[in-house]
């Protein structure tokens, strides 16, 4: 569904200790339920080291994309800036068992091509992990993610399809196809297929059977919507998984089924 070829140049500590400069040039293509996209992009980013408890990442990006099998614009040239703030007090970046992570991102952008629109895209997420002292082999994990895109100048129907929100798939709502959850009414109204808003929630219980092998059970929910009062119409999925500890990160195998298919 996604192909990507990129070249990256990273200069560690280029700005100051703990801040690296990253330059990227990429060509990509994706084929999903709502649209097909082919594009080129370049970006420059100042990255904060993952070990920092409080950090900000910021940068600029420019992209040119062509869309097919989608309502709305067929091509878009987008120039955007972004700032990402993170507060991370988890005990491990790849297999956390205690602590929490808070993250917020804002992306002011201007898109031109078939149409011109100025917009701001914001996302926020929170993750929490708890391992009971009485049951050190058991960890409970919870996650929520929200997002909203607001046109500041121009028509919302001219927003690039890949900047809108979708749910479904790994890392979102397991048990559904990738990016398969979005307002279907948009297609009948000749609007871009994605939603202007996003809400995702997830809960997972993880048990360690041996030093290397573990198991998990989870429930995910998510919705992409155009109005805030539609945010509660979540699609739910549930499943189980197996974890294998590689020593530095877990290998995860999940199987899930939709609880509220369309």
mmCIF file of C-alpha atoms in Angstrom:
data_model
loop_
_atom_site.group_PDB
_atom_site.id
_atom_site.type_symbol
_atom_site.label_atom_id
_atom_site.label_comp_id
_atom_site.label_asym_id
_atom_site.label_seq_id
_atom_site.Cartn_x
_atom_site.Cartn_y
_atom_site.Cartn_z
ATOM 1 C CA UNK A 1 0.000 0.000 0.000
ATOM 2 C CA UNK A 2 2.922 2.335 0.557
ATOM 3 C CA UNK A 3 6.233 2.618 -1.265
ATOM 4 C CA UNK A 4 8.920 5.123 -0.313
ATOM 5 C CA UNK A 5 12.437 5.952 -1.474
ATOM 6 C CA UNK A 6 14.301 8.564 0.540
ATOM 7 C CA UNK A 7 17.737 9.981 1.219
ATOM 8 C CA UNK A 8 18.505 11.397 4.669
ATOM 9 C CA UNK A 9 21.435 13.423 5.951
ATOM 10 C CA UNK A 10 21.655 13.743 9.742
ATOM 11 C CA UNK A 11 24.140 15.906 11.634
ATOM 12 C CA UNK A 12 24.036 14.986 15.355
ATOM 13 C CA UNK A 13 24.417 17.888 17.801
ATOM 14 C CA UNK A 14 24.526 20.337 14.865
ATOM 15 C CA UNK A 15 22.367 22.924 16.609
ATOM 16 C CA UNK A 16 23.472 22.185 20.176
ATOM 17 C CA UNK A 17 23.957 19.052 22.291
ATOM 18 C CA UNK A 18 20.887 16.844 22.034
ATOM 19 C CA UNK A 19 19.634 18.608 18.870
ATOM 20 C CA UNK A 20 20.374 17.149 15.438
ATOM 21 C CA UNK A 21 19.732 18.598 11.984
ATOM 22 C CA UNK A 22 18.008 16.221 9.556
ATOM 23 C CA UNK A 23 17.603 16.867 5.806
ATOM 24 C CA UNK A 24 15.360 14.530 3.794
ATOM 25 C CA UNK A 25 14.434 14.141 0.119
ATOM 26 C CA UNK A 26 11.806 11.502 -0.672
ATOM 27 C CA UNK A 27 9.612 10.062 -3.397
ATOM 28 C CA UNK A 28 6.549 8.106 -2.281
ATOM 29 C CA UNK A 29 3.366 6.441 -3.451
ATOM 30 C CA UNK A 30 0.412 5.098 -1.509
ATOM 31 C CA UNK A 31 -2.721 3.218 -2.524
ATOM 32 C CA UNK A 32 -5.436 3.208 0.143
ATOM 33 C CA UNK A 33 -9.224 2.966 0.255
ATOM 34 C CA UNK A 34 -9.859 6.729 -0.011
ATOM 35 C CA UNK A 35 -7.238 7.768 -2.605
ATOM 36 C CA UNK A 36 -4.025 7.065 -4.488
ATOM 37 C CA UNK A 37 -1.135 9.498 -4.119
ATOM 38 C CA UNK A 38 2.227 9.949 -5.837
ATOM 39 C CA UNK A 39 4.558 12.692 -4.676
ATOM 40 C CA UNK A 40 7.952 14.219 -3.971
ATOM 41 C CA UNK A 41 8.952 15.974 -0.747
ATOM 42 C CA UNK A 42 11.913 17.708 0.872
ATOM 43 C CA UNK A 43 12.219 18.715 4.520
ATOM 44 C CA UNK A 44 14.597 20.188 7.067
ATOM 45 C CA UNK A 45 14.062 19.288 10.724
ATOM 46 C CA UNK A 46 15.703 20.037 14.062
ATOM 47 C CA UNK A 47 15.214 16.829 16.064
ATOM 48 C CA UNK A 48 15.444 16.523 19.836
ATOM 49 C CA UNK A 49 17.129 13.417 21.234
ATOM 50 C CA UNK A 50 14.687 10.705 22.351
ATOM 51 C CA UNK A 51 16.258 10.511 25.801
ATOM 52 C CA UNK A 52 15.174 14.072 26.686
ATOM 53 C CA UNK A 53 12.251 14.217 29.112
ATOM 54 C CA UNK A 54 10.968 17.477 27.625
ATOM 55 C CA UNK A 55 11.761 18.284 24.016
ATOM 56 C CA UNK A 56 10.666 20.264 20.981
ATOM 57 C CA UNK A 57 11.125 19.283 17.338
ATOM 58 C CA UNK A 58 10.502 21.805 14.555
ATOM 59 C CA UNK A 59 11.114 22.266 10.864
ATOM 60 C CA UNK A 60 9.817 23.060 7.379
ATOM 61 C CA UNK A 61 8.709 20.854 4.488
ATOM 62 C CA UNK A 62 7.670 21.229 0.865
ATOM 63 C CA UNK A 63 5.848 18.599 -1.166
ATOM 64 C CA UNK A 64 4.229 18.113 -4.558
ATOM 65 C CA UNK A 65 1.532 15.442 -4.809
ATOM 66 C CA UNK A 66 -0.780 14.039 -7.467
ATOM 67 C CA UNK A 67 -3.994 12.307 -6.383
ATOM 68 C CA UNK A 68 -6.210 9.884 -8.279
ATOM 69 C CA UNK A 69 -9.370 8.023 -7.300
ATOM 70 C CA UNK A 70 -10.248 10.881 -4.936
ATOM 71 C CA UNK A 71 -12.758 13.708 -4.788
ATOM 72 C CA UNK A 72 -11.537 17.312 -4.633
ATOM 73 C CA UNK A 73 -8.073 18.439 -5.738
ATOM 74 C CA UNK A 74 -5.996 16.302 -8.099
ATOM 75 C CA UNK A 75 -2.648 17.959 -7.459
ATOM 76 C CA UNK A 76 -1.269 20.088 -4.651
ATOM 77 C CA UNK A 77 1.953 21.901 -3.860
ATOM 78 C CA UNK A 78 2.195 22.272 -0.075
ATOM 79 C CA UNK A 79 4.603 24.353 1.992
ATOM 80 C CA UNK A 80 4.348 23.760 5.727
ATOM 81 C CA UNK A 81 6.114 24.403 8.978
ATOM 82 C CA UNK A 82 5.644 22.440 12.174
ATOM 83 C CA UNK A 83 6.455 22.388 15.856
ATOM 84 C CA UNK A 84 6.180 19.273 18.014
ATOM 85 C CA UNK A 85 6.354 19.359 21.821
ATOM 86 C CA UNK A 86 6.861 16.145 23.805
ATOM 87 C CA UNK A 87 6.886 15.279 27.499
ATOM 88 C CA UNK A 88 8.141 11.723 28.034
ATOM 89 C CA UNK A 89 8.584 10.181 31.479
ATOM 90 C CA UNK A 90 8.301 6.529 30.427
ATOM 91 C CA UNK A 91 10.915 4.050 31.590
ATOM 92 C CA UNK A 92 11.673 2.795 28.057
ATOM 93 C CA UNK A 93 11.116 4.369 24.617
ATOM 94 C CA UNK A 94 10.334 1.040 22.877
ATOM 95 C CA UNK A 95 8.757 -1.144 25.580
ATOM 96 C CA UNK A 96 7.454 1.102 28.342
ATOM 97 C CA UNK A 97 6.042 -0.424 31.521
ATOM 98 C CA UNK A 98 5.645 2.684 33.668
ATOM 99 C CA UNK A 99 5.153 6.394 33.124
ATOM 100 C CA UNK A 100 3.404 8.501 30.512
ATOM 101 C CA UNK A 101 3.998 10.404 27.287
ATOM 102 C CA UNK A 102 2.262 13.620 26.184
ATOM 103 C CA UNK A 103 2.766 15.039 22.710
ATOM 104 C CA UNK A 104 1.255 17.905 20.681
ATOM 105 C CA UNK A 105 1.981 19.060 17.133
ATOM 106 C CA UNK A 106 0.839 22.045 15.047
ATOM 107 C CA UNK A 107 1.429 22.439 11.294
ATOM 108 C CA UNK A 108 0.541 25.735 9.604
ATOM 109 C CA UNK A 109 0.482 25.160 5.841
ATOM 110 C CA UNK A 110 -0.431 26.649 2.486
ATOM 111 C CA UNK A 111 -1.509 24.467 -0.436
ATOM 112 C CA UNK A 112 -1.736 25.558 -4.051
ATOM 113 C CA UNK A 113 -2.181 23.799 -7.387
ATOM 114 C CA UNK A 114 -5.752 23.031 -8.416
ATOM 115 C CA UNK A 115 -6.847 25.350 -5.603
ATOM 116 C CA UNK A 116 -5.266 27.513 -2.914
ATOM 117 C CA UNK A 117 -6.055 27.037 0.746
ATOM 118 C CA UNK A 118 -4.280 28.062 3.957
ATOM 119 C CA UNK A 119 -4.816 25.691 6.862
ATOM 120 C CA UNK A 120 -3.580 24.596 10.272
ATOM 121 C CA UNK A 121 -3.371 20.912 11.229
ATOM 122 C CA UNK A 122 -3.058 20.010 14.915
ATOM 123 C CA UNK A 123 -2.672 16.651 16.639
ATOM 124 C CA UNK A 124 -2.215 15.564 20.245
ATOM 125 C CA UNK A 125 -1.718 12.216 21.920
ATOM 126 C CA UNK A 126 -1.326 10.771 25.402
ATOM 127 C CA UNK A 127 0.008 7.360 26.411
ATOM 128 C CA UNK A 128 0.102 5.834 29.872
ATOM 129 C CA UNK A 129 1.653 2.647 31.297
ATOM 130 C CA UNK A 130 1.116 0.981 34.670
ATOM 131 C CA UNK A 131 2.671 -2.186 36.088
ATOM 132 C CA UNK A 132 1.201 -3.207 39.482
ATOM 133 C CA UNK A 133 3.755 -3.891 42.193
ATOM 134 C CA UNK A 134 1.824 -7.016 43.147
ATOM 135 C CA UNK A 135 1.949 -8.319 39.553
ATOM 136 C CA UNK A 136 5.242 -7.205 37.963
ATOM 137 C CA UNK A 137 4.709 -9.429 34.907
ATOM 138 C CA UNK A 138 1.482 -7.573 33.969
ATOM 139 C CA UNK A 139 1.385 -4.141 32.291
ATOM 140 C CA UNK A 140 -1.670 -2.061 31.387
ATOM 141 C CA UNK A 141 -1.278 0.427 28.537
ATOM 142 C CA UNK A 142 -3.710 3.113 27.364
ATOM 143 C CA UNK A 143 -3.551 5.539 24.450
ATOM 144 C CA UNK A 144 -5.648 8.375 23.030
ATOM 145 C CA UNK A 145 -5.014 10.559 19.982
ATOM 146 C CA UNK A 146 -6.946 13.520 18.643
ATOM 147 C CA UNK A 147 -6.580 15.798 15.661
ATOM 148 C CA UNK A 148 -8.249 18.671 13.831
ATOM 149 C CA UNK A 149 -7.575 20.528 10.574
ATOM 150 C CA UNK A 150 -8.924 24.051 10.142
ATOM 151 C CA UNK A 151 -8.910 26.029 6.866
ATOM 152 C CA UNK A 152 -7.807 29.604 7.609
ATOM 153 C CA UNK A 153 -8.255 30.815 4.053
ATOM 154 C CA UNK A 154 -10.014 29.068 1.180
ATOM 155 C CA UNK A 155 -12.508 26.210 1.041
ATOM 156 C CA UNK A 156 -12.316 23.059 3.178
ATOM 157 C CA UNK A 157 -13.208 21.048 0.037
ATOM 158 C CA UNK A 158 -9.791 22.023 -1.392
ATOM 159 C CA UNK A 159 -7.736 20.505 1.440
ATOM 160 C CA UNK A 160 -5.208 17.912 0.194
ATOM 161 C CA UNK A 161 -6.641 14.410 0.819
ATOM 162 C CA UNK A 162 -3.535 13.099 2.599
ATOM 163 C CA UNK A 163 -3.605 15.958 5.138
ATOM 164 C CA UNK A 164 -7.107 14.993 6.287
ATOM 165 C CA UNK A 165 -7.642 12.339 8.959
ATOM 166 C CA UNK A 166 -8.305 8.610 8.650
ATOM 167 C CA UNK A 167 -8.413 5.750 11.143
ATOM 168 C CA UNK A 168 -7.919 2.025 10.865
ATOM 169 C CA UNK A 169 -5.008 -0.390 10.715
ATOM 170 C CA UNK A 170 -1.967 -1.081 12.865
ATOM 171 C CA UNK A 171 -1.189 1.723 15.291
ATOM 172 C CA UNK A 172 -4.781 2.939 14.976
ATOM 173 C CA UNK A 173 -7.831 0.645 15.082
ATOM 174 C CA UNK A 174 -6.645 -2.920 14.614
ATOM 175 C CA UNK A 175 -9.135 -5.186 12.852
ATOM 176 C CA UNK A 176 -9.877 -2.655 10.087
ATOM 177 C CA UNK A 177 -8.075 -1.969 6.829
ATOM 178 C CA UNK A 178 -5.480 0.789 6.832
ATOM 179 C CA UNK A 179 -7.156 4.236 6.566
ATOM 180 C CA UNK A 180 -10.560 2.589 5.992
ATOM 181 C CA UNK A 181 -12.427 4.625 8.652
ATOM 182 C CA UNK A 182 -13.503 8.050 7.347
ATOM 183 C CA UNK A 183 -16.765 9.936 6.600
ATOM 184 C CA UNK A 184 -18.241 7.996 3.663
ATOM 185 C CA UNK A 185 -20.781 10.781 3.078
ATOM 186 C CA UNK A 186 -17.968 12.925 1.664
ATOM 187 C CA UNK A 187 -17.690 10.719 -1.423
ATOM 188 C CA UNK A 188 -21.357 11.249 -2.340
ATOM 189 C CA UNK A 189 -20.951 15.029 -1.889
ATOM 190 C CA UNK A 190 -17.826 15.329 -4.095
ATOM 191 C CA UNK A 191 -15.702 16.287 -1.079
ATOM 192 C CA UNK A 192 -12.258 14.973 -0.081
ATOM 193 C CA UNK A 193 -12.717 11.535 1.517
ATOM 194 C CA UNK A 194 -10.966 12.172 4.862
ATOM 195 C CA UNK A 195 -12.287 13.747 8.038
ATOM 196 C CA UNK A 196 -11.402 17.144 9.488
ATOM 197 C CA UNK A 197 -11.190 15.602 12.956
ATOM 198 C CA UNK A 198 -9.826 12.421 14.532
ATOM 199 C CA UNK A 199 -10.358 10.550 17.791
ATOM 200 C CA UNK A 200 -8.642 7.287 18.697
ATOM 201 C CA UNK A 201 -8.586 5.356 21.976
ATOM 202 C CA UNK A 202 -6.936 2.078 22.913
ATOM 203 C CA UNK A 203 -6.477 -0.149 25.931
ATOM 204 C CA UNK A 204 -4.119 -3.116 26.192
ATOM 205 C CA UNK A 205 -3.166 -5.663 28.841
ATOM 206 C CA UNK A 206 0.285 -7.210 28.407
ATOM 207 C CA UNK A 207 1.525 -10.267 30.267
ATOM 208 C CA UNK A 208 5.069 -11.631 30.269
ATOM 209 C CA UNK A 209 5.001 -15.432 30.248
ATOM 210 C CA UNK A 210 8.768 -15.969 30.120
ATOM 211 C CA UNK A 211 11.730 -13.617 29.909
ATOM 212 C CA UNK A 212 11.320 -13.470 26.114
ATOM 213 C CA UNK A 213 7.703 -14.372 25.347
ATOM 214 C CA UNK A 214 4.573 -12.426 26.258
ATOM 215 C CA UNK A 215 0.905 -12.140 25.329
ATOM 216 C CA UNK A 216 -1.537 -9.249 25.003
ATOM 217 C CA UNK A 217 -5.258 -8.543 24.721
ATOM 218 C CA UNK A 218 -6.515 -5.204 23.433
ATOM 219 C CA UNK A 219 -9.481 -3.062 22.408
ATOM 220 C CA UNK A 220 -9.153 -0.154 19.950
ATOM 221 C CA UNK A 221 -11.649 2.504 18.888
ATOM 222 C CA UNK A 222 -11.450 5.321 16.376
ATOM 223 C CA UNK A 223 -13.376 7.779 14.222
ATOM 224 C CA UNK A 224 -12.592 10.384 11.581
ATOM 225 C CA UNK A 225 -15.303 13.037 11.361
ATOM 226 C CA UNK A 226 -16.238 16.473 10.012
ATOM 227 C CA UNK A 227 -18.115 17.810 13.046
ATOM 228 C CA UNK A 228 -17.248 17.527 16.733
ATOM 229 C CA UNK A 229 -20.642 16.022 17.581
ATOM 230 C CA UNK A 230 -19.760 13.049 15.317
ATOM 231 C CA UNK A 231 -16.637 12.184 17.354
ATOM 232 C CA UNK A 232 -18.522 9.680 19.516
ATOM 233 C CA UNK A 233 -19.359 7.422 16.552
ATOM 234 C CA UNK A 234 -16.328 5.198 17.118
ATOM 235 C CA UNK A 235 -15.580 2.009 15.217
ATOM 236 C CA UNK A 236 -14.283 -0.666 17.584
ATOM 237 C CA UNK A 237 -11.907 -3.570 17.131
ATOM 238 C CA UNK A 238 -10.511 -6.165 19.540
ATOM 239 C CA UNK A 239 -7.930 -8.885 19.455
ATOM 240 C CA UNK A 240 -4.999 -10.721 20.981
ATOM 241 C CA UNK A 241 -1.292 -10.762 20.312
ATOM 242 C CA UNK A 242 2.054 -12.403 21.009
ATOM 243 C CA UNK A 243 5.202 -10.499 21.994
ATOM 244 C CA UNK A 244 8.800 -11.647 21.599
ATOM 245 C CA UNK A 245 11.480 -9.602 23.357
ATOM 246 C CA UNK A 246 14.527 -9.031 21.140
ATOM 247 C CA UNK A 247 16.449 -7.532 24.059
ATOM 248 C CA UNK A 248 16.075 -3.907 22.945
ATOM 249 C CA UNK A 249 12.447 -3.919 21.690
ATOM 250 C CA UNK A 250 9.523 -6.326 21.369
ATOM 251 C CA UNK A 251 8.464 -8.019 18.140
ATOM 252 C CA UNK A 252 4.664 -7.840 18.032
ATOM 253 C CA UNK A 253 2.203 -10.135 16.246
ATOM 254 C CA UNK A 254 -1.462 -9.124 16.546
ATOM 255 C CA UNK A 255 -4.714 -10.515 15.180
ATOM 256 C CA UNK A 256 -7.915 -8.503 15.520
ATOM 257 C CA UNK A 257 -11.507 -8.387 14.327
ATOM 258 C CA UNK A 258 -13.875 -5.438 13.834
ATOM 259 C CA UNK A 259 -16.636 -5.184 16.442
ATOM 260 C CA UNK A 260 -18.654 -2.574 14.506
ATOM 261 C CA UNK A 261 -18.030 -3.095 10.784
ATOM 262 C CA UNK A 262 -19.834 -0.909 8.253
#
